[in-house]
mmCIF file of C-alpha atoms in Angstrom:
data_model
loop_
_atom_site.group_PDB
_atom_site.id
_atom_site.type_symbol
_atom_site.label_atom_id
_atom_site.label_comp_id
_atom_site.label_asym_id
_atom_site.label_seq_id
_atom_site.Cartn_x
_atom_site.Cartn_y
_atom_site.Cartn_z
ATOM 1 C CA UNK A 15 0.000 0.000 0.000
ATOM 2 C CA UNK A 16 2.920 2.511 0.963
ATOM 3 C CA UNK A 17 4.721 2.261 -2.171
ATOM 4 C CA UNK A 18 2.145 2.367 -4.346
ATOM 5 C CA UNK A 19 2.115 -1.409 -6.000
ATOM 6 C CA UNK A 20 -1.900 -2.365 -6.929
ATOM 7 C CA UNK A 21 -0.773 -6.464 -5.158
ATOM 8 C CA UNK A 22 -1.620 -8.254 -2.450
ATOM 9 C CA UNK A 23 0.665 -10.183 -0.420
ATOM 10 C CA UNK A 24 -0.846 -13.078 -2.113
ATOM 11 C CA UNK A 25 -0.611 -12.117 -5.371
ATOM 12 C CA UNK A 26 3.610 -11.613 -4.673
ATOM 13 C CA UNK A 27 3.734 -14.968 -2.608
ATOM 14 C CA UNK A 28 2.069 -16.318 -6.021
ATOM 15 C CA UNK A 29 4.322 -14.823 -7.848
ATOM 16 C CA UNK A 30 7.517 -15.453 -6.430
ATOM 17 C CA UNK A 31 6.300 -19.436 -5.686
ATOM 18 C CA UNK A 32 5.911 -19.493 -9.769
ATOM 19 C CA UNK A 33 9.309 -18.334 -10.776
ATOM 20 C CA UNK A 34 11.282 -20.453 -8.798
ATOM 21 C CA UNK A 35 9.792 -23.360 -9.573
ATOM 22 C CA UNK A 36 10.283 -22.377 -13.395
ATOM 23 C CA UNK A 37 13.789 -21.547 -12.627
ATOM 24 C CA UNK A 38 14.050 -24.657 -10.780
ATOM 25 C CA UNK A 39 12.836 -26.839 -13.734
ATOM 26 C CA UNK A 40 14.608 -25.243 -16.551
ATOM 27 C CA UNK A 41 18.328 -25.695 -14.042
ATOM 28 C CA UNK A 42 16.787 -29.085 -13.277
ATOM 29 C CA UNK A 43 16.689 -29.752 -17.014
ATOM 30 C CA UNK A 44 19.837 -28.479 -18.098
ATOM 31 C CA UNK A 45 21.367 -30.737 -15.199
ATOM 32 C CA UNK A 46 20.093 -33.591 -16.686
ATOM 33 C CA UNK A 47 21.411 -32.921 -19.735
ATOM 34 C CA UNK A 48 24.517 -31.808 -18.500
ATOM 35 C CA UNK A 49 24.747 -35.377 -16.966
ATOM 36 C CA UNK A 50 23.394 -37.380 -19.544
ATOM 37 C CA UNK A 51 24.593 -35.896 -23.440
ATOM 38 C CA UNK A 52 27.818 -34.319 -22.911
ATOM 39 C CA UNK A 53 31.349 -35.759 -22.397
ATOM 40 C CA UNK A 54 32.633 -36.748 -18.736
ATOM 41 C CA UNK A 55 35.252 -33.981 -18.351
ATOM 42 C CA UNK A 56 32.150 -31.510 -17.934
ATOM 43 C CA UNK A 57 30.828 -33.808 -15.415
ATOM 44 C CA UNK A 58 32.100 -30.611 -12.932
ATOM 45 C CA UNK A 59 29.891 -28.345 -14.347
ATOM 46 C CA UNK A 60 26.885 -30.771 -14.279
ATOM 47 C CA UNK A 61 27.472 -31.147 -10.412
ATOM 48 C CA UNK A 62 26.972 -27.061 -10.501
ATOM 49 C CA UNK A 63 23.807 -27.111 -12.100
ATOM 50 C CA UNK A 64 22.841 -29.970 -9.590
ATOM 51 C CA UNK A 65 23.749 -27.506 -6.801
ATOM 52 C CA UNK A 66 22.325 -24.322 -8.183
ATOM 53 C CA UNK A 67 18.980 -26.273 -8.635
ATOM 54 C CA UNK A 68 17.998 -26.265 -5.116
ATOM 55 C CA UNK A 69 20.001 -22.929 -3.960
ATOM 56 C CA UNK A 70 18.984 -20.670 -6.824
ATOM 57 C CA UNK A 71 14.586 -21.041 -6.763
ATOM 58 C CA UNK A 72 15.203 -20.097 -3.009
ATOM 59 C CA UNK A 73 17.201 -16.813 -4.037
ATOM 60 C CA UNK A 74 15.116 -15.946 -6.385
ATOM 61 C CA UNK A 75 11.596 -16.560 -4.179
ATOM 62 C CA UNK A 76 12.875 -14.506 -1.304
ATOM 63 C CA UNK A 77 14.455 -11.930 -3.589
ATOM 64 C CA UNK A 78 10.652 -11.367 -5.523
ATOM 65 C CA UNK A 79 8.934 -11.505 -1.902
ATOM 66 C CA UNK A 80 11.245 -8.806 -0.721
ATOM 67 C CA UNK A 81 10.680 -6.687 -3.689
ATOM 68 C CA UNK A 82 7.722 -4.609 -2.201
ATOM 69 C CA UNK A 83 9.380 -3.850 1.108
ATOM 70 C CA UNK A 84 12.707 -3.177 -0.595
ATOM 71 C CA UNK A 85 10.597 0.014 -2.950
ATOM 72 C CA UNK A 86 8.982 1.299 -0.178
ATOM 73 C CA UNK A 87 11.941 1.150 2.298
ATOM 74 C CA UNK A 88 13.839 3.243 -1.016
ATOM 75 C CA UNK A 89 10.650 5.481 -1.380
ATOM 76 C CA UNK A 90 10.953 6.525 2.661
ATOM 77 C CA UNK A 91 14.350 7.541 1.926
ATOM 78 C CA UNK A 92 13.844 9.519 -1.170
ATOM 79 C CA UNK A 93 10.798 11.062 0.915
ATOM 80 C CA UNK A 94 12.645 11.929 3.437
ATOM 81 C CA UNK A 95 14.548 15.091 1.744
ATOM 82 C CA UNK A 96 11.055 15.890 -0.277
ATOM 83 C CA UNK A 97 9.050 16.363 2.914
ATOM 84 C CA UNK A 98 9.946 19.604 4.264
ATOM 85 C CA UNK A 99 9.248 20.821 0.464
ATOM 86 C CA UNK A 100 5.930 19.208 0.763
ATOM 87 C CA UNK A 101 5.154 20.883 4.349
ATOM 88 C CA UNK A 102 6.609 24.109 2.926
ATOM 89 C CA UNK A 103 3.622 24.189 -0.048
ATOM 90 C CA UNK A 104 0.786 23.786 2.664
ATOM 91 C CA UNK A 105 2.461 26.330 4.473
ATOM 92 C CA UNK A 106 2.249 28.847 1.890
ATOM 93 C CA UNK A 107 -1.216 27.536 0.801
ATOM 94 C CA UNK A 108 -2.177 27.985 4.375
ATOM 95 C CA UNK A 109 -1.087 31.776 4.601
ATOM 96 C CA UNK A 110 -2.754 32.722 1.519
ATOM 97 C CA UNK A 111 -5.907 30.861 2.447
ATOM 98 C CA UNK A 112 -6.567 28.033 5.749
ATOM 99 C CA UNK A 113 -7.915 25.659 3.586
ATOM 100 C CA UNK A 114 -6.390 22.264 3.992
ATOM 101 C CA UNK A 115 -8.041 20.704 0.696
ATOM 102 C CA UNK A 116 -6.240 23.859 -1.464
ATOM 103 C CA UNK A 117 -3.299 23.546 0.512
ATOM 104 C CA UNK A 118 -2.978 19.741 0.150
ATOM 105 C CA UNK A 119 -3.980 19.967 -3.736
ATOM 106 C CA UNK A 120 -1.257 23.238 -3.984
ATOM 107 C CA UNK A 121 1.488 20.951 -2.516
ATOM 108 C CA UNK A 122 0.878 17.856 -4.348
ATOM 109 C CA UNK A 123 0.933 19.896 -7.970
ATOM 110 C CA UNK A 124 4.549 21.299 -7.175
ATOM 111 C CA UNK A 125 6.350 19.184 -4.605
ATOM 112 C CA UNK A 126 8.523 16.104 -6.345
ATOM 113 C CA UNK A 127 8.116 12.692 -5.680
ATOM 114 C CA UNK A 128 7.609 10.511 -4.192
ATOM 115 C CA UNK A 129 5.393 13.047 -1.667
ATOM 116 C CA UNK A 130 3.356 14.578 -4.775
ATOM 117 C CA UNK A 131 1.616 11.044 -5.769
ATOM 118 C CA UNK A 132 1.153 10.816 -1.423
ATOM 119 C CA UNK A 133 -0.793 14.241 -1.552
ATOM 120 C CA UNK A 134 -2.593 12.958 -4.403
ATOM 121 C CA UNK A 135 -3.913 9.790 -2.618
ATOM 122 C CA UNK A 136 -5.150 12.036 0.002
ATOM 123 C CA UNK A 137 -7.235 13.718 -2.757
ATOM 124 C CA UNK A 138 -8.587 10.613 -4.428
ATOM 125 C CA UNK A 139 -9.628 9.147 -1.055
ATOM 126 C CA UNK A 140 -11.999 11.641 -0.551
ATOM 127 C CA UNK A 141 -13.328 11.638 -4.383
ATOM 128 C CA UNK A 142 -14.071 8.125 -3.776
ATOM 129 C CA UNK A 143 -15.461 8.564 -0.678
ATOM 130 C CA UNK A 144 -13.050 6.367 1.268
ATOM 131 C CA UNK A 145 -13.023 8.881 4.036
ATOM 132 C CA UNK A 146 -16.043 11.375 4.286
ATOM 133 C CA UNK A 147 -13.576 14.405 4.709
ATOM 134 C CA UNK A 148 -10.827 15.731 3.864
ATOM 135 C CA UNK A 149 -9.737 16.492 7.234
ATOM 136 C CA UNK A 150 -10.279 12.783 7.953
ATOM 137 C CA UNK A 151 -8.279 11.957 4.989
ATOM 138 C CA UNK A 152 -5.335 14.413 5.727
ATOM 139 C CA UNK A 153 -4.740 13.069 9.347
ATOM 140 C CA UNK A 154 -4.931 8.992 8.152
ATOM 141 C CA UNK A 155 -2.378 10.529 5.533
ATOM 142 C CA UNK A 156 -0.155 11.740 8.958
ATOM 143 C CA UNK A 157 -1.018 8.859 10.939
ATOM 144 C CA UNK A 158 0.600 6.677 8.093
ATOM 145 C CA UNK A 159 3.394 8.443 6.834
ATOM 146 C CA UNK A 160 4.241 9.092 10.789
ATOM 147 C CA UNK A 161 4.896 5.570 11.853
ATOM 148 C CA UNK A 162 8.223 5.917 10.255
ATOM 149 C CA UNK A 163 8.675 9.858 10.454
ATOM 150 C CA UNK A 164 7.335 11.475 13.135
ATOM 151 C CA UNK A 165 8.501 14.929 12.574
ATOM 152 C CA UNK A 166 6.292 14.838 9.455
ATOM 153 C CA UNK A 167 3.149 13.435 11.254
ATOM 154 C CA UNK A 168 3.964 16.448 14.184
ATOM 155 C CA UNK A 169 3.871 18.912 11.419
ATOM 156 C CA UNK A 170 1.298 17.654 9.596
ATOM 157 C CA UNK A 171 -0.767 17.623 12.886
ATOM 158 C CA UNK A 172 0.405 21.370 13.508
ATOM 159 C CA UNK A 173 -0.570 22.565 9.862
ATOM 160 C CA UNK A 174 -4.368 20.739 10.448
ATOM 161 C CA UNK A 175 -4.706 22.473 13.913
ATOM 162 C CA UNK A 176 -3.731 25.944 12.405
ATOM 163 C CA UNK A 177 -7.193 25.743 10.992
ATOM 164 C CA UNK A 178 -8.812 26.676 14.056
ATOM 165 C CA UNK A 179 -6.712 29.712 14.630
ATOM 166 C CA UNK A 180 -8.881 32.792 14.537
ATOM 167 C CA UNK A 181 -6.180 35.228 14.394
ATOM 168 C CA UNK A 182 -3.739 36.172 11.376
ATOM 169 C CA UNK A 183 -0.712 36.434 13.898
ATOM 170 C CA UNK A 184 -2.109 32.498 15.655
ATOM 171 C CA UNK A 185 -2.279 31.159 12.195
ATOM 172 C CA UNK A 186 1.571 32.593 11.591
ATOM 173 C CA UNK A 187 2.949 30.900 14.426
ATOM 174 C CA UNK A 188 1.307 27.927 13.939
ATOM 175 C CA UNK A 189 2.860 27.440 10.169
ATOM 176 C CA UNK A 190 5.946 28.611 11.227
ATOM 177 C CA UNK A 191 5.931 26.151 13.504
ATOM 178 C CA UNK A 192 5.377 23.402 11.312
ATOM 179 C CA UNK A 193 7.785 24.346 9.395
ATOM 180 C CA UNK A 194 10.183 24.389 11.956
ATOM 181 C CA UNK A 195 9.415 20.957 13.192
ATOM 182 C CA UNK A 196 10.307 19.194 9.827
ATOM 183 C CA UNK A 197 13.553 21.238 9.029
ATOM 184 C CA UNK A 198 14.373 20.841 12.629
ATOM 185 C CA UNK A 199 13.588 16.486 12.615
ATOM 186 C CA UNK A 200 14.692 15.926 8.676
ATOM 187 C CA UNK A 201 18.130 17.933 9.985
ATOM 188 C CA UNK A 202 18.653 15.756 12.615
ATOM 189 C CA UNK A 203 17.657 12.235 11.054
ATOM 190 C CA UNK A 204 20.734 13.256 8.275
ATOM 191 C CA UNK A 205 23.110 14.183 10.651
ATOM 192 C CA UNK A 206 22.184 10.672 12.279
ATOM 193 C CA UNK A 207 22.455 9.136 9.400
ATOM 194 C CA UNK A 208 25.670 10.765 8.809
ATOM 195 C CA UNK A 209 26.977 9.749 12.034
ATOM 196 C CA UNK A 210 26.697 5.995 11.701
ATOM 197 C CA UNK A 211 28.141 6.215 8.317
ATOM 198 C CA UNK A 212 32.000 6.898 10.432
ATOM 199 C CA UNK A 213 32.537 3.261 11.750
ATOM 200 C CA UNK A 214 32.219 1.631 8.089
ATOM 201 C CA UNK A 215 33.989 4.572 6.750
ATOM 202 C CA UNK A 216 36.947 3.876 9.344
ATOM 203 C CA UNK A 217 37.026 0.309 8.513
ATOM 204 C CA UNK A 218 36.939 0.642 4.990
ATOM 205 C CA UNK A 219 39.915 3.034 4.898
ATOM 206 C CA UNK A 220 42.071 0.727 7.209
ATOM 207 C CA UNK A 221 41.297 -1.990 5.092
ATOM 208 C CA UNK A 222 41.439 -0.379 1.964
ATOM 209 C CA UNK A 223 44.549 2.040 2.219
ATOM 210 C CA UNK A 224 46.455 1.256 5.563
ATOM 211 C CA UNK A 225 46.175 -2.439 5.507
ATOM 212 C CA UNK A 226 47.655 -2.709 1.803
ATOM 213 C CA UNK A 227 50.479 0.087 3.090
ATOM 214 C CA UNK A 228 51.416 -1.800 5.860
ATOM 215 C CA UNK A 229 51.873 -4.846 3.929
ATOM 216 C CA UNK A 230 53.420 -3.279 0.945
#
């Protein structure tokens, strides 16, 4: 559902079950053949099919079941720098005019992917009367996206209560405060991520450069 793919699990499962066993029958086939047609001395590379016939359907059934999770997990990163962009359209929507279904339909129209085909969902889900309101709609939409970012679900939240401000200077604060709240959380998730990056750096550079100077 997150990245977008119109399966089921059951469908992939399906899927996945039906390609190894093809891959499985055509190395099963050119084992036989391997072992039955050719000369002796390639008796070697008969005993490799034989062994790639039971390792290789495996691979290839856990690599198409891990397919799905393996987009999305690539579409959360990629999200990650478009967010505040996102958040930064509804803000400016939201000064013009507090309307959250301009705001949301502003944002999806300009911001890049994969955040402008998100806002778009939230949009369609209320055409097809999936949820009765947009408001509805737009907090599912933070509720989702915030089990894995919860800056953007805060800010989200923040933008949806600036609705009920009744003053221009109230609804100010509160979009500058949403847009604080992403910079602020998408800042420090890189510098996080930027941080664990120095332990396989370091090993990779002794490895790489003082291991071969040492020996040399």
């Amino acid at each position: 559902y997150f990245s977008g793919i119109d399966m089921s699990v059951a469908d992939v499962a399906t899927g996945a079950a039906g390609l190894s066993l093809l891959t499985f029958f055509v190395l099963f086939v050119s084992y036989l053949m391997t072992m039955l047609f050719f000369r002796p001395s390639l008796i070697p590379l008969g005993i490799l099919f034989g062994a790639l016939t039971f390792v290789l359907p495996f691979f290839v059934y856990q690599s198409i079941l891990s397919i799905p999770l393996v987009h999305s997990e690539r579409l959360k990163v990629k999200s990650l720098g478009k967010a505040p962009e996102a958040v930064s359209f509804m803000v400016m929507s939201m000064s013009l005019q507090p309307s959250i279904d301009r705001a949301v339909e502003f944002a999806s129209e300009n911001a890049d992917e994969p955040m402008s085909s998100a806002l778009k969902r939230i949009l369609w889900d209320v055409y097809t009367r999936k949820h009765p309101s947009i408001e509805e709609a737009f907090i599912e939409f933070a509720r989702e996206w915030g089990q894995w970012n919860d800056d953007l679900k805060r800010s989200l939240y923040i933008i949806r209560s600036s609705t009920l401000e009744r003053t221009d200077e109230g609804l100010r604060m509160s979009l500058a405060k949403a847009n604080e709240v992403i910079l602020n959380g998408t800042k420090a998730k890189i510098e996080g991520f930027v941080t664990s990056l120095s332990t396989p750096t370091t090993v990779l550079f002794t490895i790489g450069i003082l291991l071969p100077m040492v020996v040399g």
